[in-house]
């Protein structure tokens, strides 16, 4: 199933699809060489927007929480990728400790946790759940909507190791984005593998660092294919030292917004795009779609009322926002049953294992879809994403479209690899 692309401006993307497919051997070799030099994140999900004239990632998550949206047909790929990842990290691994988010009453998220347990159990590991929630003092059963249950247990720290009672894991897998801070119980683990590492959490991570790395990756890939990197890269800038409650720093924010909108307008003019450009302002740290604002004219920021400032200053976890990223808005022209949609690609290690369309009937093509009311339609990656049909007319084939999504998602995953290397507090830094 491929949603229709509601736009006449699909020339550049069809051209990009043709170029990527023609260059498939060079593309795959390029990725292979990059992975010889860099370590992929353990798992990644990437939100992609297809504007017809541009195809680009707009968010990269290192703690993906939607594995429940992958179809059963995708599971073999996920299990195989999990096997490869674990074998590379800890070949003798027997036990895996999975640490989920603390807000574990969300039934969709809990179903995601159950799916992760299924994937890693089938990859040959004993999987148990440990909670960072200090109110969990004993094994606690949590009911799922279908009548099944998960059991979360209190963590047990013994010197340099973390585990559960009578459970000593080789590897600890975080499915908790650490946006409220770095728990002391996770620090100083010298004898176990913590995946992703602590500096991947939102207490430390910044979107601007990721998209700076993505810009570098996009330039390298565009040079390989002989194309303009803008076709796959959303331009961005940042503003710091903001206080939305007091209204300080908003002049600088308006100046940055005006400059970025001007850059986007020039690109639209270059490509003959008859659209009104927009940018999206969002917290530089954090996820879940909080604190986003779409801006079409920088003057909109001149007189923000208290309600608008409060929205921009919200991170979703009660933390104040003092730094934002201004990102070129990429409209989505994908539709599922006439509702606006965007593809989300899921990866384990360096492999695409599946994905889905995030669909929202009440949102516009230039709005955030990661909000209440969204639904999810699986993508058929398991059959088609790895096997594009070479020689077919661009824009006409599901496998070719999905392969394109996979390429863009892997570029974002490679950027996350660069990002984690740059921000690793234990790595030697070179000028």
Coordinates of C-alpha atoms in Angstrom, one line a residue:
X1 CA 0.0 0.0 0.0
X2 CA 1.4 3.4 -1.1
X3 CA -0.5 6.5 -0.2
X4 CA -1.0 8.8 -3.1
X5 CA 1.1 11.9 -3.3
X6 CA -1.2 14.9 -3.6
X7 CA 1.1 17.3 -5.6
X8 CA 2.0 18.3 -9.1
X9 CA 5.5 19.2 -7.7
X10 CA 6.8 15.7 -7.8
X11 CA 9.4 16.2 -10.5
X12 CA 12.4 16.6 -8.2
X13 CA 11.5 13.6 -6.0
X14 CA 10.9 11.4 -9.0
X15 CA 14.3 12.5 -10.3
X16 CA 15.8 11.8 -6.9
X17 CA 14.2 8.4 -6.8
X18 CA 15.6 7.6 -10.2
X19 CA 19.0 8.7 -9.2
X20 CA 19.0 6.7 -5.9
X21 CA 17.9 3.6 -7.7
X22 CA 20.4 4.0 -10.5
X23 CA 23.1 4.4 -7.9
X24 CA 21.9 1.6 -5.7
X25 CA 25.3 -0.4 -5.8
X26 CA 27.2 2.8 -5.0
X27 CA 24.8 3.8 -2.3
X28 CA 24.9 0.4 -0.5
X29 CA 28.7 0.3 -0.8
X30 CA 28.9 3.8 0.6
X31 CA 26.8 2.8 3.6
X32 CA 28.9 -0.3 4.1
X33 CA 32.1 1.7 4.2
X34 CA 30.6 4.2 6.6
X35 CA 29.6 1.4 9.0
X36 CA 33.1 0.2 9.0
X37 CA 34.1 3.5 10.5
X38 CA 31.1 4.2 12.7
X39 CA 28.9 2.3 15.1
X40 CA 25.2 2.5 14.5
X41 CA 22.9 3.4 17.4
X42 CA 21.3 0.2 18.9
X43 CA 17.9 1.1 17.5
X44 CA 16.5 4.2 15.8
X45 CA 13.3 5.5 14.4
X46 CA 13.1 8.4 11.9
X47 CA 10.1 10.6 11.0
X48 CA 10.3 11.5 7.3
X49 CA 8.3 14.1 5.3
X50 CA 7.7 13.9 1.6
X51 CA 6.9 17.2 0.0
X52 CA 7.1 16.0 -3.6
X53 CA 9.9 18.5 -4.2
X54 CA 11.9 17.4 -1.1
X55 CA 12.3 14.3 1.0
X56 CA 13.9 14.8 4.5
X57 CA 14.0 13.6 8.1
X58 CA 12.4 15.9 10.6
X59 CA 13.1 13.9 13.8
X60 CA 15.3 11.0 14.9
X61 CA 14.5 9.0 18.0
X62 CA 17.1 6.9 19.7
X63 CA 14.6 5.4 22.1
X64 CA 11.8 4.3 19.7
X65 CA 8.5 3.4 21.4
X66 CA 6.3 2.2 18.5
X67 CA 7.5 -1.3 17.8
X68 CA 3.9 -2.3 18.4
X69 CA 3.0 -0.6 15.1
X70 CA 5.1 -3.0 13.1
X71 CA 3.2 -5.9 11.5
X72 CA 4.0 -9.5 12.4
X73 CA 5.4 -10.0 8.9
X74 CA 8.2 -7.5 9.9
X75 CA 9.2 -9.5 12.9
X76 CA 11.7 -11.9 11.2
X77 CA 13.7 -8.9 10.0
X78 CA 13.6 -7.3 13.5
X79 CA 14.7 -10.6 15.2
X80 CA 17.5 -11.1 12.6
X81 CA 18.8 -7.5 13.2
X82 CA 18.6 -7.9 17.0
X83 CA 20.7 -11.1 16.7
X84 CA 23.3 -9.3 14.7
X85 CA 23.3 -6.3 17.1
X86 CA 23.7 -8.5 20.2
X87 CA 26.3 -10.7 18.6
X88 CA 28.4 -7.7 17.8
X89 CA 28.1 -6.2 21.3
X90 CA 28.1 -9.2 23.6
X91 CA 28.2 -12.6 21.7
X92 CA 27.9 -14.6 25.0
X93 CA 24.9 -12.6 26.2
X94 CA 22.3 -14.7 27.9
X95 CA 20.3 -12.1 29.9
X96 CA 18.9 -8.7 28.8
X97 CA 17.5 -6.1 31.2
X98 CA 15.0 -3.9 29.5
X99 CA 14.3 -0.5 31.2
X100 CA 11.0 1.1 30.0
X101 CA 9.6 4.5 30.5
X102 CA 8.1 5.2 33.9
X103 CA 4.7 6.3 32.6
X104 CA 3.8 2.6 32.0
X105 CA 0.0 2.9 32.1
X106 CA -0.1 3.9 28.4
X107 CA -1.5 0.7 26.8
X108 CA 0.1 1.5 23.3
X109 CA 3.5 2.0 24.9
X110 CA 3.1 -1.2 27.0
X111 CA 2.3 -3.1 23.8
X112 CA 5.6 -1.7 22.4
X113 CA 7.4 -3.1 25.4
X114 CA 5.9 -6.5 25.0
X115 CA 6.9 -6.5 21.3
X116 CA 10.5 -5.7 22.3
X117 CA 10.5 -8.6 24.7
X118 CA 9.2 -10.8 21.9
X119 CA 11.9 -9.7 19.5
X120 CA 14.8 -10.1 21.9
X121 CA 13.4 -13.4 23.3
X122 CA 13.3 -14.8 19.8
X123 CA 16.9 -13.5 19.3
X124 CA 17.9 -15.9 22.1
X125 CA 17.9 -13.8 25.3
X126 CA 16.2 -14.0 28.6
X127 CA 14.4 -10.7 29.0
X128 CA 13.1 -9.1 32.2
X129 CA 11.9 -5.5 32.9
X130 CA 13.5 -3.2 35.5
X131 CA 12.0 0.1 36.5
X132 CA 13.7 3.4 37.3
X133 CA 10.5 4.3 39.2
X134 CA 11.6 4.2 42.9
X135 CA 8.0 3.5 43.9
X136 CA 8.4 0.0 42.4
X137 CA 9.6 -1.9 45.5
X138 CA 8.6 -5.4 44.4
X139 CA 7.7 -7.3 41.2
X140 CA 4.6 -5.5 39.9
X141 CA 2.2 -6.9 37.2
X142 CA 0.8 -4.4 34.7
X143 CA -2.3 -5.5 32.7
X144 CA -2.5 -5.1 28.9
X145 CA -5.8 -4.5 27.1
X146 CA -5.8 -8.0 25.6
X147 CA -5.6 -9.6 29.1
X148 CA -1.9 -10.4 29.1
X149 CA 0.4 -8.8 31.5
X150 CA 4.0 -7.5 32.0
X151 CA 6.0 -7.7 35.2
X152 CA 8.3 -4.8 36.1
X153 CA 10.8 -5.3 38.9
X154 CA 12.9 -3.0 41.1
X155 CA 16.5 -2.5 40.0
X156 CA 19.3 -3.9 42.1
X157 CA 22.7 -2.1 42.0
X158 CA 25.8 -4.1 43.1
X159 CA 29.0 -2.1 42.7
X160 CA 29.6 -1.8 39.0
X161 CA 26.7 -4.0 37.9
X162 CA 23.0 -3.4 37.6
X163 CA 20.3 -6.1 37.5
X164 CA 17.3 -7.5 39.3
X165 CA 17.0 -10.0 42.1
X166 CA 18.5 -13.3 40.9
X167 CA 19.1 -11.8 37.4
X168 CA 22.5 -10.6 36.2
X169 CA 22.4 -9.2 32.7
X170 CA 25.2 -8.8 30.2
X171 CA 23.3 -6.0 28.4
X172 CA 20.9 -3.3 29.6
X173 CA 18.6 -1.9 27.0
X174 CA 17.1 1.5 27.7
X175 CA 13.6 2.3 26.3
X176 CA 13.4 5.3 28.5
X177 CA 14.6 8.6 26.9
X178 CA 15.9 10.1 30.2
X179 CA 14.4 13.5 29.5
X180 CA 14.0 14.2 33.2
X181 CA 17.7 13.6 34.0
X182 CA 20.4 10.9 34.3
X183 CA 19.5 8.5 37.1
X184 CA 22.4 7.8 39.4
X185 CA 21.7 4.1 39.3
X186 CA 22.7 4.0 35.6
X187 CA 26.1 5.8 36.1
X188 CA 29.5 4.1 36.4
X189 CA 28.5 0.8 34.9
X190 CA 31.9 -0.5 33.9
X191 CA 31.2 -4.2 33.5
X192 CA 28.0 -4.1 31.4
X193 CA 26.8 -2.7 28.1
X194 CA 24.3 0.1 28.5
X195 CA 22.4 0.7 25.2
X196 CA 21.9 3.4 24.1
X197 CA 24.5 5.2 26.1
X198 CA 23.6 7.8 28.8
X199 CA 24.6 10.7 26.5
X200 CA 21.9 9.6 24.0
X201 CA 19.2 10.6 26.6
X202 CA 17.3 13.9 26.3
X203 CA 18.9 15.1 29.5
X204 CA 22.1 15.6 27.4
X205 CA 21.1 15.2 23.7
X206 CA 20.3 18.2 21.5
X207 CA 18.4 18.2 18.2
X208 CA 20.7 20.9 16.8
X209 CA 23.8 18.6 17.3
X210 CA 22.0 15.8 15.5
X211 CA 20.9 18.0 12.5
X212 CA 24.4 19.5 12.3
X213 CA 25.7 15.9 11.9
X214 CA 22.9 15.1 9.4
X215 CA 23.9 18.1 7.3
X216 CA 27.4 16.7 7.1
X217 CA 26.1 13.2 6.1
X218 CA 23.6 14.7 3.5
X219 CA 26.5 16.7 1.9
X220 CA 28.6 13.5 1.6
X221 CA 25.7 11.5 0.1
X222 CA 24.6 14.3 -2.2
X223 CA 28.2 14.5 -3.6
X224 CA 28.2 10.8 -4.2
X225 CA 24.9 11.1 -6.2
X226 CA 25.8 14.4 -7.8
X227 CA 22.8 16.3 -6.5
X228 CA 21.8 19.3 -4.3
X229 CA 21.9 18.2 -0.6
X230 CA 18.9 20.6 0.1
X231 CA 16.6 18.0 -1.5
X232 CA 17.2 15.7 1.5
X233 CA 18.2 18.2 4.2
X234 CA 16.0 20.5 6.2
X235 CA 17.9 23.8 6.9
X236 CA 17.9 24.9 10.6
X237 CA 19.3 27.4 13.1
X238 CA 19.2 27.7 16.9
X239 CA 18.4 30.3 19.5
X240 CA 19.5 30.0 23.1
X241 CA 19.1 32.0 26.4
X242 CA 15.3 32.2 26.0
X243 CA 12.9 32.7 28.8
X244 CA 9.4 32.3 27.4
X245 CA 7.7 33.0 30.8
X246 CA 9.4 36.4 31.0
X247 CA 9.5 37.0 27.2
X248 CA 13.2 37.5 27.0
X249 CA 15.3 36.5 24.0
X250 CA 12.3 36.7 21.6
X251 CA 14.0 39.5 19.5
X252 CA 16.8 37.1 18.7
X253 CA 14.3 34.3 18.0
X254 CA 12.5 36.6 15.5
X255 CA 15.7 37.6 13.8
X256 CA 16.7 33.9 13.4
X257 CA 13.3 33.0 12.1
X258 CA 13.4 35.8 9.5
X259 CA 16.9 34.8 8.3
X260 CA 15.9 31.1 8.0
X261 CA 12.6 31.9 6.1
X262 CA 14.6 34.0 3.7
X263 CA 17.0 31.1 3.0
X264 CA 14.0 28.8 2.3
X265 CA 12.4 31.4 0.0
X266 CA 15.5 31.6 -2.1
X267 CA 15.5 27.8 -2.5
X268 CA 11.9 27.7 -3.4
X269 CA 12.5 30.4 -6.0
X270 CA 15.5 28.4 -7.4
X271 CA 13.3 25.3 -7.9
X272 CA 10.2 27.2 -9.0
X273 CA 8.1 26.0 -6.0
X274 CA 4.9 27.9 -5.7
X275 CA 4.5 27.4 -2.0
X276 CA 4.6 29.7 1.0
X277 CA 7.5 28.5 3.1
X278 CA 7.3 27.9 6.8
X279 CA 9.5 26.9 9.7
X280 CA 8.9 24.9 12.8
X281 CA 10.2 26.0 16.2
X282 CA 10.7 23.3 18.8
X283 CA 12.6 22.6 22.0
X284 CA 16.2 21.7 21.3
X285 CA 15.9 18.8 23.7
X286 CA 12.9 16.5 24.2
X287 CA 10.4 14.6 22.1
X288 CA 6.7 13.7 22.1
X289 CA 5.7 16.6 20.0
X290 CA 5.5 19.2 22.8
X291 CA 6.3 22.9 22.4
X292 CA 6.1 23.1 18.6
X293 CA 5.0 26.2 16.7
X294 CA 4.7 26.6 12.9
X295 CA 5.8 30.1 11.7
X296 CA 5.1 31.5 8.2
X297 CA 6.2 35.1 8.9
X298 CA 8.7 36.1 11.6
X299 CA 6.4 39.0 12.6
X300 CA 4.2 36.3 14.2
X301 CA 6.9 36.1 16.9
X302 CA 6.8 39.9 17.7
X303 CA 3.8 39.9 19.9
X304 CA 3.3 36.3 21.3
X305 CA 0.7 36.3 23.9
X306 CA 1.1 34.5 27.3
X307 CA -0.6 31.3 26.1
X308 CA 1.6 31.0 23.0
X309 CA 4.7 31.6 25.0
X310 CA 3.6 29.0 27.5
X311 CA 3.1 26.5 24.7
X312 CA 6.6 27.2 23.2
X313 CA 8.2 26.9 26.7
X314 CA 6.7 23.4 27.4
X315 CA 8.9 20.4 27.0
X316 CA 6.3 17.8 28.0
X317 CA 8.1 16.8 31.2
X318 CA 7.6 20.0 33.2
X319 CA 11.1 21.3 32.3
X320 CA 11.6 24.9 31.1
X321 CA 12.8 25.4 27.6
X322 CA 15.6 27.9 27.1
X323 CA 17.0 26.7 23.8
X324 CA 15.1 26.0 20.6
X325 CA 15.8 24.7 17.1
X326 CA 14.3 26.5 14.1
X327 CA 13.8 24.0 11.4
X328 CA 12.8 24.4 7.8
X329 CA 9.3 23.1 7.5
X330 CA 8.8 20.2 5.1
X331 CA 5.1 19.8 4.2
X332 CA 3.8 16.3 3.7
X333 CA 1.8 15.5 0.6
X334 CA 1.3 11.9 1.5
X335 CA -2.4 10.9 2.1
X336 CA -4.0 7.7 3.6
X337 CA -7.7 7.8 2.9
X338 CA -7.5 11.5 2.4
X339 CA -5.9 12.1 5.8
X340 CA -2.4 13.7 6.0
X341 CA 0.3 11.1 6.6
X342 CA 4.1 10.8 7.1
X343 CA 6.3 7.7 7.0
X344 CA 8.2 6.6 10.1
X345 CA 11.0 4.1 9.6
X346 CA 12.3 1.7 12.3
X347 CA 15.8 0.3 12.4
X348 CA 17.8 -2.1 14.7
X349 CA 21.5 -1.8 14.4
X350 CA 22.1 -0.7 10.7
X351 CA 19.2 -2.5 9.3
X352 CA 15.7 -1.2 8.3
X353 CA 13.3 -3.6 10.0
X354 CA 9.9 -1.9 9.2
X355 CA 7.9 1.2 9.5
X356 CA 4.4 2.8 9.4
X357 CA 2.6 5.9 8.3
X358 CA 1.6 8.3 11.1
X359 CA -1.8 9.5 9.9
X360 CA -3.9 12.4 11.3
X361 CA -7.2 13.4 9.8
X362 CA -7.5 16.7 11.7
X363 CA -4.0 18.1 10.8
X364 CA -2.7 20.0 7.8
X365 CA 0.2 19.2 5.6
X366 CA 2.4 21.8 7.4
X367 CA 1.5 20.7 10.9
X368 CA 3.0 18.3 13.5
X369 CA 1.2 14.9 13.2
X370 CA 2.7 13.4 16.5
X371 CA -0.3 14.6 18.5
X372 CA -3.4 13.1 20.1
X373 CA -5.7 11.8 17.4
X374 CA -3.0 10.2 15.2
X375 CA -3.3 6.7 14.0
X376 CA -0.8 4.2 12.4
X377 CA -0.9 2.3 9.2
X378 CA 1.9 -0.3 8.7
X379 CA 4.3 -0.1 5.8
X380 CA 5.1 -3.3 3.9
X381 CA 8.9 -3.0 4.4
X382 CA 9.4 -6.7 5.2
X383 CA 8.5 -7.6 1.6
X384 CA 9.6 -4.6 -0.4
X385 CA 11.8 -2.2 1.4
X386 CA 15.0 -4.1 0.7
X387 CA 14.2 -5.1 -2.9
X388 CA 13.5 -2.1 -5.1
X389 CA 12.3 -2.8 -8.6
X390 CA 15.0 -1.4 -10.8
X391 CA 13.9 0.0 -14.1
X392 CA 10.4 0.9 -13.1
X393 CA 9.0 4.4 -13.7
X394 CA 9.7 6.7 -10.7
X395 CA 6.8 7.3 -8.4
X396 CA 4.9 4.2 -9.5
X397 CA 6.2 1.4 -7.3
X398 CA 5.7 0.7 -3.6
X399 CA 9.1 -1.0 -3.2
X400 CA 10.9 1.9 -4.8
X401 CA 9.2 4.4 -2.6
X402 CA 9.9 2.4 0.5
X403 CA 13.6 1.9 -0.5
X404 CA 13.9 5.7 -0.7
X405 CA 12.4 6.1 2.8
X406 CA 14.9 3.5 4.0
X407 CA 17.9 5.4 2.4
X408 CA 16.8 8.7 4.1
X409 CA 16.3 7.0 7.4
X410 CA 19.7 5.3 7.3
X411 CA 21.3 8.7 6.5
X412 CA 19.6 10.0 9.7
X413 CA 20.8 6.9 11.6
X414 CA 24.4 7.5 10.4
X415 CA 24.1 11.1 11.5
X416 CA 23.0 9.9 15.0
X417 CA 26.2 7.7 15.0
X418 CA 28.3 10.8 14.2
X419 CA 26.4 12.7 16.9
X420 CA 27.0 10.1 19.6
X421 CA 30.7 10.0 18.8
X422 CA 30.9 13.8 19.0
X423 CA 29.1 14.0 22.4
X424 CA 30.6 10.9 24.0
X425 CA 32.1 12.2 27.3
X426 CA 34.6 9.3 27.5
X427 CA 35.9 9.7 24.0
X428 CA 39.1 11.6 23.2
X429 CA 38.2 14.7 21.3
X430 CA 40.4 16.0 18.5
X431 CA 40.3 19.4 16.8

